[in-house]
Amino acid sequence: MSDFIPIIVLAPIAALLINLFFGSRMRGEMAGWIATGAVAISFFVTLGLFSNMLGWPPEQRTIHFHWLDWIHVGRVNVDISYLIDQLSIIFMLVITGVGSLIHLYSISYMKGDRGYWRFFVYLNLFIVMMLQLVMADNYLLTFVGWEGVGLCSYLLIGFWYDEKKNNDAAKKAFIVNRIGDFGFLVAMGAMLWQFKSLNYLDILGSGGNVVDGVHHIGMATTLAVGAPIATIITLMLFLGCTGKSAQIPLYVWLPDAMAGPTPVSALIHAATMVTSGIFLVARSNILFALSPTTLSVVAGIGAATAIFAAMIGIFQNDIKKVLAYSTVSQLGYMFLALGVGAFTAGVFHVVTHAFFKACLFLGSGAVIHAMHHEQDMQKMGGLGKYLPITFWTFLIATLAIAGIPPFAGFFSKDEILWQAFSRGSVVLWLIGALAALMTAFYMFRVIYLTFYGTERFDTDHHEPHEVDWRMWLPLVVLAALSIGAGFLGMPSVFGAGNWFEKWLEPVVSRGEEISKVAGAAEGAGLEWALMAVSVGIAVAGILLAARFYKRRLTLAKDEAQLGAAYQLMHNKFYVDELYDKTVIQPIYNVSNGFLYKIVDVRVIDGIINGLAHITEIGSGMIRRIQTGIVQNYAVLIVVGLFVLVGYLVMF
């Protein structure tokens, strides 16, 4: 089966090349079907690989696939090779599976767009780069994919490039991510200095797996807990993660990424780019476990991001902006889990979140499509009867993200809250629980403002209608996964065993064991009690939303009566304005006032213009003796000979 691994990457590459060279000449939806079919092929090959792995002994579920030689300098050997184990296969399934559904949805959503074929070229490239990121067997190839998805996000966010706000959003995403990428580069430099390698097996080992017949002992495992080099490497890696996975202080690009077409938002927010940081920490779990300092930073940043983004999401009126801040908040949850050493819980939430968040984004796209590109929920209302499939699938995904059992989000979120309490602290649990309350509230605010209540749109000019099958079929599949996926990670107190935990155990067990706090809270009774509390919190959030937005419709003008609290949250705590005043404007002023006007114009241009002026004067003088009269040249030769002879005589 490993012989088919190249197909997973080559299929979307072939599709993007076909569309790149021939897409502009294709008619109808051909470019979209080619792109979708290619990603579907990748998914089914990955699914076949996964099925094979299920039949193997747990410790042998790893494939090390060497494809091409790449860099061999001294002791450093980096090749284009893949490490497909229990962790990477989970991400590959999510990327290609959810990616296929988003491609299918896009065939109809982007129909009629003048850049139709170009859009699918970018989407295929995004899938290829994300696969490189998770399949790589070394940090450098992961970084290639890391940069690749950054490029694709720039291209897709600014896809409608004739509008300035789209270009600004694309540039913002690109620049903010470069800040984080600097940390990744420094981390790789530190690893080369310390380990003389960038290969995962050399540095991290193979955990409980046997790879190529060998149980690899990573060099990192020889470091002591708290080793300074482990802290330096992991802090720099985490800086990269804060950019790619939109955590404080580098989260500001993600909400603006809504400028791109809605399928792009679904792809970035659910299945690909923003999960990169979670993957990197989970892959490097042993290194992170060796640094309690870094783990504390990860947990703290994750918790702060979870609640901060949730607060902003409460009073946003753009349906996609609410979902964007929800993504930032949910990513915070994932990092909270990773920060307390519960790597399995963090990855599990990635999977369930991919399903219900993709469903929510594609559902919002269906609403926007029906409302003729209107995104303001204050101008919607009563859409449930017009869009029944969209409404029910959106409701299922909302129940999942709110943490209502037995929907998928309940199992993954509850696991994070339990791990935060048992392995972290009561404070972290309280922050997570408060963020859960806000999540349930703002998501049902979306439900009531969009699908319930009075119709606040102009029915004289258009009547909303349900989307076609290419758009609602992905919604139905994702909604079904939002219900069923949670059972893969049922808590052990249910008595059925946590399949997801057992699956990832060979990869993350060592890191979870090192990071486990001595005397951590245990006990089925306590876990049941906390579970009941978290469900009660979610229900309270839903009832609060119903109180304000269903029973008595509260609109923006009523919310504004809350005063300063509303203004702060509605205006996103003025973080963008703060960055503009303290970072962007000073940099712009220095660049324009000093670097441009003085260094560039006066110094560099002055030197170059001065040299040109000197050359002009010199050539002008020489030009005067170039008369074209032979007698003049003869006189100059004679004079020159006299000068030369005189010099030789005198010296």
XYZ file of C-alpha atoms in Angstrom:
651
model
C 0.000 0.000 0.000
C 2.925 2.350 0.642
C 3.621 2.323 -3.110
C 0.464 4.391 -3.535
C 1.618 7.156 -1.154
C 2.922 9.428 -3.954
C -0.584 9.448 -5.453
C -1.850 11.313 -2.379
C 0.338 14.286 -3.320
C 0.611 13.836 -7.084
C -3.144 13.757 -7.761
C -3.799 17.368 -6.660
C -0.502 18.466 -8.275
C -1.654 16.992 -11.603
C -5.029 18.698 -11.265
C -3.547 22.106 -10.518
C -1.181 21.817 -13.498
C -4.053 20.856 -15.824
C -6.153 23.775 -14.601
C -3.185 26.136 -14.645
C -2.402 25.533 -18.325
C -5.813 24.648 -19.737
C -8.326 25.918 -17.171
C -8.970 29.254 -18.876
C -10.085 27.395 -22.019
C -12.383 24.956 -20.228
C -16.096 25.438 -20.340
C -18.618 25.231 -17.519
C -17.560 23.520 -14.319
C -14.862 21.256 -15.767
C -12.007 22.910 -13.821
C -13.929 22.470 -10.562
C -14.663 18.785 -11.171
C -11.025 18.054 -12.079
C -9.807 19.714 -8.884
C -12.446 18.001 -6.748
C -11.823 14.586 -8.281
C -8.093 14.863 -7.605
C -8.560 15.626 -3.899
C -11.145 12.848 -3.655
C -8.554 10.425 -5.078
C -6.101 11.585 -2.404
C -8.749 10.989 0.251
C -9.607 7.468 -0.871
C -5.938 6.456 -1.103
C -5.405 7.870 2.401
C -8.489 6.017 3.603
C -7.114 2.776 2.133
C -3.800 3.389 3.888
C -5.627 4.039 7.142
C -7.638 0.820 6.749
C -4.411 -1.138 6.299
C -2.888 0.460 9.373
C -5.883 -0.602 11.443
C -4.982 -4.217 10.743
C -1.354 -3.851 11.832
C -0.013 -4.208 15.405
C -0.113 -0.764 17.149
C 3.673 -0.428 17.342
C 4.094 -1.073 13.600
C 1.628 1.516 12.301
C 4.310 3.727 10.811
C 5.528 4.066 7.235
C 8.802 5.839 6.485
C 8.673 6.621 2.777
C 11.800 7.974 1.087
C 10.988 9.816 -2.097
C 13.890 12.042 -3.179
C 17.349 13.001 -1.939
C 17.547 16.669 -1.040
C 20.243 18.188 1.211
C 23.406 16.381 2.337
C 25.920 18.717 3.988
C 28.396 17.291 6.492
C 26.435 15.376 9.115
C 23.154 17.018 8.123
C 20.978 14.888 5.859
C 17.529 16.151 4.888
C 15.505 14.339 2.247
C 12.059 14.620 0.774
C 10.679 11.772 2.819
C 7.409 11.125 4.579
C 6.681 9.838 8.077
C 3.152 8.489 8.099
C 2.128 7.353 11.528
C -0.939 7.548 13.774
C -0.689 11.351 14.048
C -0.061 12.281 10.427
C -2.706 9.894 9.032
C -5.367 11.606 11.185
C -4.448 15.007 9.745
C -4.225 13.572 6.201
C -7.747 12.181 6.489
C -9.091 15.516 7.726
C -7.256 17.555 5.073
C -8.277 15.414 2.110
C -11.721 14.419 3.429
C -12.988 17.836 4.485
C -10.984 19.354 1.623
C -12.900 17.205 -0.902
C -16.234 18.372 0.472
C -15.143 22.017 0.331
C -14.010 21.517 -3.273
C -17.390 20.010 -4.176
C -19.187 22.906 -2.496
C -17.009 25.386 -4.382
C -18.055 24.018 -7.795
C -21.442 25.613 -7.332
C -20.493 28.503 -5.011
C -17.871 29.921 -7.394
C -19.861 29.259 -10.570
C -19.798 32.265 -12.872
C -16.742 33.847 -11.249
C -14.274 35.119 -13.831
C -11.394 33.517 -11.907
C -13.136 30.134 -11.597
C -10.247 27.973 -12.829
C -7.674 30.077 -10.944
C -9.581 29.534 -7.714
C -9.280 25.757 -8.041
C -5.581 25.993 -8.870
C -5.067 27.783 -5.554
C -7.267 25.315 -3.661
C -5.332 22.319 -5.004
C -2.028 24.003 -4.178
C -3.294 24.609 -0.641
C -4.041 20.889 -0.227
C -0.617 19.904 -1.603
C 1.225 22.235 0.767
C -0.780 21.157 3.781
C -0.035 17.520 2.975
C 3.688 18.328 2.817
C 3.415 19.918 6.232
C 1.899 16.912 7.980
C 3.558 14.095 5.994
C 7.161 15.361 6.211
C 9.700 13.352 8.178
C 11.720 16.436 9.060
C 11.250 20.011 10.246
C 12.631 21.573 7.056
C 10.120 19.876 4.747
C 7.403 20.733 7.250
C 8.568 24.344 6.993
C 8.237 24.197 3.193
C 4.600 23.207 3.625
C 4.276 25.781 6.411
C 5.368 28.553 4.039
C 3.347 27.079 1.199
C 0.047 27.321 3.045
C 1.008 30.873 3.986
C 1.440 31.724 0.298
C -1.850 30.016 -0.597
C -3.705 31.909 2.130
C -2.336 35.156 0.681
C -3.510 34.192 -2.810
C -6.943 33.035 -1.671
C -7.730 35.787 0.845
C -6.915 38.329 -1.841
C -8.586 36.262 -4.564
C -10.910 39.140 -5.523
C -7.904 41.418 -5.893
C -9.722 44.312 -7.511
C -10.981 45.399 -4.077
C -8.445 47.125 -1.818
C -9.806 45.695 1.428
C -9.207 42.179 0.105
C -5.622 43.005 -0.804
C -5.065 44.613 2.595
C -6.413 41.518 4.353
C -4.170 39.249 2.265
C -1.103 41.355 3.035
C -2.004 41.439 6.719
C -2.201 37.640 6.854
C 1.085 37.289 4.998
C 3.035 39.787 7.116
C 1.718 38.663 10.510
C 2.566 35.069 9.677
C 6.108 36.044 8.741
C 6.627 37.246 12.310
C 5.749 33.808 13.590
C 7.806 32.101 10.921
C 10.896 33.869 12.221
C 10.483 31.850 15.414
C 10.282 28.597 13.440
C 13.543 29.456 11.629
C 15.339 30.228 14.879
C 14.092 26.952 16.346
C 15.482 25.008 13.388
C 18.804 26.783 13.782
C 18.899 25.836 17.460
C 18.074 22.210 16.621
C 20.848 22.064 14.035
C 23.287 23.436 16.621
C 22.160 21.042 19.346
C 21.253 17.843 17.458
C 22.995 18.284 14.070
C 19.781 17.082 12.472
C 16.282 18.187 11.537
C 14.772 14.727 11.197
C 11.922 13.840 13.507
C 13.212 10.325 14.147
C 16.702 11.604 15.034
C 15.449 14.303 17.386
C 12.189 12.970 18.810
C 12.555 9.233 18.279
C 9.720 6.986 17.208
C 7.923 6.841 20.548
C 6.257 3.476 20.896
C 6.572 2.733 17.189
C 9.077 0.623 15.302
C 10.189 2.356 12.099
C 12.157 0.519 9.390
C 12.601 -2.335 11.872
C 14.228 -0.049 14.448
C 12.940 1.542 17.634
C 14.448 5.022 17.312
C 15.607 6.758 20.489
C 15.495 10.483 19.861
C 18.350 12.721 20.974
C 15.853 14.983 22.742
C 15.006 12.178 25.151
C 18.525 12.420 26.573
C 17.876 16.010 27.721
C 16.864 16.688 31.299
C 13.455 18.139 32.081
C 13.877 21.906 32.145
C 16.967 21.955 29.894
C 17.438 25.535 28.599
C 17.900 24.405 25.003
C 14.519 22.637 25.094
C 12.888 25.836 26.339
C 14.545 27.958 23.643
C 13.559 25.587 20.837
C 9.971 25.116 21.996
C 9.351 28.798 22.706
C 10.521 29.650 19.192
C 8.393 26.889 17.696
C 5.418 28.179 19.653
C 6.029 31.690 18.308
C 5.527 30.180 14.855
C 2.365 28.486 16.084
C 0.887 31.740 17.420
C 1.118 33.154 13.909
C -0.142 30.183 11.935
C -2.836 29.188 14.444
C -3.898 32.744 15.301
C -3.130 33.058 19.003
C -2.495 36.178 21.073
C -0.799 38.432 20.029
C -0.760 37.313 16.364
C -4.435 36.385 15.948
C -5.441 39.620 14.191
C -5.039 38.311 10.634
C -7.622 35.543 10.923
C -10.848 37.573 11.231
C -9.754 39.735 8.298
C -9.223 36.566 6.258
C -13.003 36.564 5.810
C -12.356 38.821 2.813
C -11.777 35.710 0.726
C -14.565 33.547 -0.739
C -16.452 31.553 1.913
C -15.051 28.117 0.860
C -11.603 29.576 1.539
C -12.692 30.508 5.043
C -13.905 26.948 5.582
C -10.659 25.479 4.266
C -8.380 27.753 6.287
C -10.429 27.704 9.494
C -11.425 24.064 9.574
C -9.160 21.667 7.785
C -5.824 23.169 6.992
C -3.736 26.189 7.871
C -4.827 27.072 11.384
C -4.357 23.507 12.583
C -0.663 23.646 11.629
C 0.365 24.936 15.030
C -1.523 22.180 16.833
C 0.134 19.576 14.608
C 3.619 20.999 15.209
C 3.250 20.970 19.006
C 1.717 17.494 18.997
C 4.473 16.189 16.690
C 7.125 17.755 18.970
C 5.366 16.648 22.161
C 8.520 15.238 23.782
C 10.429 18.493 23.287
C 7.557 20.522 24.711
C 7.131 18.123 27.626
C 10.789 18.711 28.530
C 10.096 22.401 29.130
C 7.535 23.133 31.870
C 8.112 26.834 31.201
C 6.995 26.550 27.593
C 4.018 24.385 28.516
C 2.898 27.052 30.985
C 3.193 29.689 28.264
C 1.230 27.532 25.821
C -1.544 26.885 28.338
C -1.691 30.536 29.396
C -1.800 31.896 25.853
C -4.368 29.279 24.876
C -6.670 30.064 27.785
C -6.340 33.819 27.291
C -7.067 33.506 23.575
C -10.054 31.236 24.175
C -11.857 33.703 26.415
C -10.681 36.909 24.717
C -11.866 35.842 21.259
C -15.117 34.529 22.704
C -15.821 37.941 24.251
C -15.259 39.652 20.895
C -17.512 37.148 19.124
C -20.526 37.994 21.279
C -21.473 41.271 19.590
C -20.227 40.816 16.007
C -22.960 41.182 13.392
C -21.111 39.831 10.346
C -21.993 36.127 10.339
C -18.544 35.133 9.087
C -16.768 37.353 11.611
C -18.563 35.575 14.458
C -17.350 32.249 13.116
C -13.840 33.661 12.666
C -13.550 34.710 16.306
C -15.070 31.385 17.249
C -12.210 29.656 15.412
C -9.632 31.736 17.274
C -11.325 30.827 20.549
C -11.511 27.098 19.743
C -7.844 27.095 18.751
C -7.174 28.572 22.160
C -8.929 25.559 23.661
C -6.661 23.256 21.705
C -3.521 25.013 22.915
C -4.871 24.954 26.456
C -5.021 21.156 26.174
C -1.514 20.969 24.697
C -0.205 23.285 27.396
C -1.306 20.980 30.202
C 0.280 18.029 28.399
C -2.976 16.533 27.113
C -1.793 16.208 23.506
C -4.444 13.653 22.586
C -7.256 15.950 23.757
C -5.863 18.808 21.682
C -5.651 16.725 18.504
C -9.104 15.244 19.111
C -10.603 18.728 19.247
C -8.855 19.508 15.934
C -10.758 16.634 14.330
C -14.213 17.381 15.720
C -13.716 21.107 15.174
C -12.844 20.472 11.504
C -16.239 18.869 10.974
C -18.534 21.313 12.758
C -16.610 24.446 11.848
C -16.495 23.492 8.148
C -20.242 22.844 8.364
C -20.793 26.246 9.969
C -18.717 28.134 7.414
C -20.266 26.368 4.449
C -23.684 26.932 6.036
C -22.939 30.638 6.384
C -21.919 30.586 2.716
C -25.315 29.107 1.834
C -26.999 31.905 3.807
C -24.877 34.579 2.130
C -25.580 32.982 -1.253
C -29.322 33.068 -0.577
C -29.147 36.652 0.696
C -27.298 37.919 -2.379
C -23.980 38.396 -0.531
C -25.491 40.087 2.526
C -23.461 39.111 5.623
C -25.008 41.334 8.304
C -27.229 39.224 10.566
C -29.132 42.336 11.584
C -30.564 42.309 8.054
C -31.620 38.673 8.058
C -34.113 36.805 10.270
C -36.674 34.108 9.553
C -34.486 32.212 7.083
C -35.203 28.822 8.634
C -38.308 28.213 6.522
C -36.535 29.206 3.292
C -33.360 27.179 3.875
C -34.430 24.032 5.758
C -31.358 21.892 4.975
C -28.989 24.738 5.729
C -30.838 25.509 8.957
C -30.858 21.962 10.347
C -27.238 21.263 9.483
C -26.201 24.659 10.898
C -28.139 23.884 14.086
C -26.444 20.494 14.480
C -23.003 22.067 14.061
C -23.952 24.801 16.541
C -25.020 22.239 19.126
C -21.685 20.496 18.560
C -19.580 23.601 19.112
C -21.711 24.563 22.118
C -20.787 21.262 23.784
C -24.209 19.652 24.002
C -24.151 15.830 24.256
C -24.025 13.611 22.258
C -22.672 15.930 19.547
C -18.957 15.714 18.730
C -17.901 18.973 20.348
C -19.188 17.822 23.715
C -16.709 14.937 23.923
C -13.665 16.876 22.747
C -14.379 20.059 24.700
C -15.270 18.184 27.858
C -12.024 16.225 27.592
C -10.079 19.494 27.417
C -11.887 20.957 30.422
C -11.301 17.769 32.405
C -7.617 17.710 31.505
C -7.301 21.408 32.359
C -8.719 20.685 35.790
C -6.915 17.421 36.514
C -3.515 18.250 34.990
C -3.557 22.044 35.051
C -5.379 24.145 37.579
C -8.825 25.259 38.706
C -8.124 28.683 37.180
C -7.559 27.205 33.724
C -10.747 25.163 34.077
C -12.722 28.256 35.110
C -11.452 30.215 32.110
C -12.299 27.335 29.793
C -15.758 26.956 31.316
C -16.483 30.678 31.020
C -15.384 30.611 27.367
C -17.726 27.643 26.833
C -20.621 29.675 28.247
C -19.835 32.521 25.851
C -19.489 30.113 22.918
C -22.951 28.677 23.469
C -24.342 32.195 23.833
C -22.876 33.794 20.712
C -23.479 30.759 18.503
C -27.166 30.636 19.397
C -27.294 34.396 18.920
C -26.320 33.594 15.327
C -29.068 30.963 15.105
C -31.791 33.273 16.385
C -30.747 36.388 14.461
C -30.379 34.432 11.210
C -33.000 31.716 11.136
C -35.673 32.847 13.633
C -37.742 35.967 14.229
C -39.050 38.548 11.840
C -37.746 38.811 8.292
C -35.558 41.909 8.179
C -34.657 41.703 4.493
C -36.395 43.071 1.426
C -38.793 40.316 0.299
C -40.134 42.461 -2.537
C -36.964 42.107 -4.543
C -35.877 38.570 -3.790
C -36.969 35.473 -1.907
C -34.228 33.316 -0.385
C -34.020 29.759 -1.643
C -32.189 26.596 -0.681
C -28.834 25.876 -2.344
C -28.333 23.091 -4.906
C -27.125 19.574 -4.109
C -23.438 20.320 -4.634
C -23.663 22.776 -1.759
C -26.060 21.019 0.595
C -24.530 17.526 0.269
C -21.279 18.598 2.007
C -23.399 20.234 4.711
C -25.260 16.987 5.358
C -22.075 14.883 5.471
C -20.341 17.341 7.816
C -23.405 17.542 10.053
C -23.455 13.744 10.307
C -19.772 13.773 11.267
C -20.512 16.520 13.809
C -22.806 14.049 15.508
C -20.883 10.808 15.193
C -17.183 11.755 15.398
C -17.322 12.384 19.126
C -17.847 8.713 19.872
C -14.279 8.034 18.703
C -13.029 9.776 21.826
C -15.555 8.867 24.494
C -14.160 9.427 27.994
C -13.083 6.255 29.756
C -15.703 6.850 32.487
C -18.333 5.852 29.934
C -16.851 2.352 30.073
C -16.490 1.922 26.312
C -12.818 2.901 26.068
C -11.350 5.927 24.333
C -10.434 4.690 20.828
C -8.788 7.981 19.822
C -6.541 7.935 22.891
C -5.418 4.384 22.192
C -4.784 5.207 18.545
C -2.438 8.112 19.307
C -0.812 6.484 22.319
C 2.417 5.330 20.593
C 3.086 8.891 19.358
C 2.176 11.049 22.355
C 2.315 8.791 25.408
C 5.949 9.649 26.212
C 5.287 13.389 26.111
C 2.102 13.069 28.159
C 3.898 10.991 30.757
C 6.788 13.463 31.131
C 4.477 16.466 31.413
C 2.036 14.893 33.838
C 1.838 16.743 37.120
C 2.442 14.630 40.208
C -0.717 14.269 42.273
C -3.025 15.223 39.396
C -6.708 14.950 40.221
C -8.355 11.651 39.376
C -11.618 9.926 40.060
C -14.669 8.992 38.032
C -17.012 10.812 40.402
C -15.157 14.090 39.999
C -15.067 13.693 36.210
C -18.814 13.024 36.067
C -19.467 16.083 38.234
C -17.338 18.358 36.061
C -19.006 16.942 32.961
C -22.418 17.788 34.378
C -21.235 21.306 35.189
C -19.879 21.865 31.652
C -23.163 20.675 30.110
C -25.076 22.940 32.490
C -22.886 25.867 31.443
C -23.589 25.208 27.754
C -27.335 24.967 28.382
C -27.210 28.211 30.374
C -25.543 29.943 27.427
C -28.253 28.711 25.066
C -31.059 29.799 27.404
C -29.495 33.237 27.785
C -29.307 33.616 24.015
C -32.939 32.498 23.698
C -33.922 35.027 26.357
C -32.407 37.954 24.481
C -32.715 36.996 20.822
C -35.674 34.646 20.469
C -38.301 35.482 23.057
C -37.669 39.219 22.807
C -35.692 40.094 19.723
C -32.669 42.161 20.693
C -30.999 44.020 17.864
C -27.890 46.134 17.635
C -29.634 49.309 18.802
C -30.753 47.498 21.968
C -27.313 45.961 22.542
C -25.737 49.409 22.276
C -27.563 50.375 25.471
C -25.062 48.212 27.348
C -22.654 51.128 26.953
C -18.911 50.758 27.336
C -18.961 46.958 27.589
C -20.778 46.673 24.269
C -18.533 49.234 22.581
C -15.406 47.443 23.748
C -16.486 44.013 22.561
C -18.165 45.227 19.385
C -15.009 47.127 18.443
C -12.821 44.125 19.226
C -11.203 45.861 22.216
C -9.610 48.243 19.725
C -6.671 45.873 19.278
C -6.309 46.670 15.577
C -6.302 50.367 16.365
C -3.740 49.797 19.120
C -1.460 47.890 16.751
C -1.911 50.639 14.188
C -0.836 53.348 16.649
C 1.982 51.497 18.389
C 3.439 49.334 15.610
C 2.254 50.136 12.101
C 2.342 53.937 12.183
C 5.781 54.164 13.889
C 7.199 51.698 11.349
C 5.552 53.614 8.522
C 6.872 56.949 9.824
C 10.408 55.613 10.202
C 10.226 53.965 6.778
C 8.827 57.033 5.050
C 10.589 59.805 7.007
C 14.043 58.258 7.487
C 14.581 55.140 5.368
C 12.911 56.568 2.243
C 13.463 60.320 2.378
C 16.972 60.255 3.883
C 18.616 56.860 3.354
C 17.050 56.050 -0.004
C 16.623 59.468 -1.643
C 19.572 61.383 -0.197
C 22.200 58.754 0.613
C 21.723 55.940 -1.891
C 20.269 58.034 -4.693
C 22.836 60.760 -3.870
C 25.764 58.360 -4.241
C 24.444 56.880 -7.456
C 23.543 60.239 -8.939
C 26.920 61.647 -7.822
C 28.781 58.833 -9.564
C 26.722 59.418 -12.662
C 27.510 63.145 -12.505
C 31.241 62.521 -12.132
C 31.105 60.122 -15.069
C 29.236 62.709 -17.097
C 31.863 65.415 -16.367
C 34.771 63.081 -17.068
C 33.279 61.800 -20.286
C 32.552 65.383 -21.329
C 36.204 66.324 -20.887
C 37.372 63.290 -22.788
C 34.779 63.940 -25.476
C 36.422 67.315 -26.204
C 39.664 65.722 -27.301
C 37.824 63.256 -29.502
C 37.734 65.712 -32.442
C 38.174 63.227 -35.327
C 41.122 65.310 -36.695
C 44.209 63.113 -37.249
C 46.663 65.987 -36.733
C 45.324 66.631 -33.247
C 45.779 62.950 -32.302
C 49.387 63.067 -33.652
C 50.136 66.136 -31.501
C 48.713 64.402 -28.440
C 50.854 61.302 -29.132
C 54.004 63.433 -29.389
C 53.141 65.304 -26.191
C 52.506 62.017 -24.490
C 55.860 60.642 -25.585
C 57.632 63.746 -24.229
C 55.881 63.371 -20.899
C 56.766 59.662 -20.721
C 60.437 60.207 -21.628
C 60.694 63.098 -19.167
C 59.277 60.900 -16.417
C 61.750 58.089 -17.171
C 64.719 60.507 -17.192
C 63.750 62.210 -13.959
C 62.832 59.050 -12.001
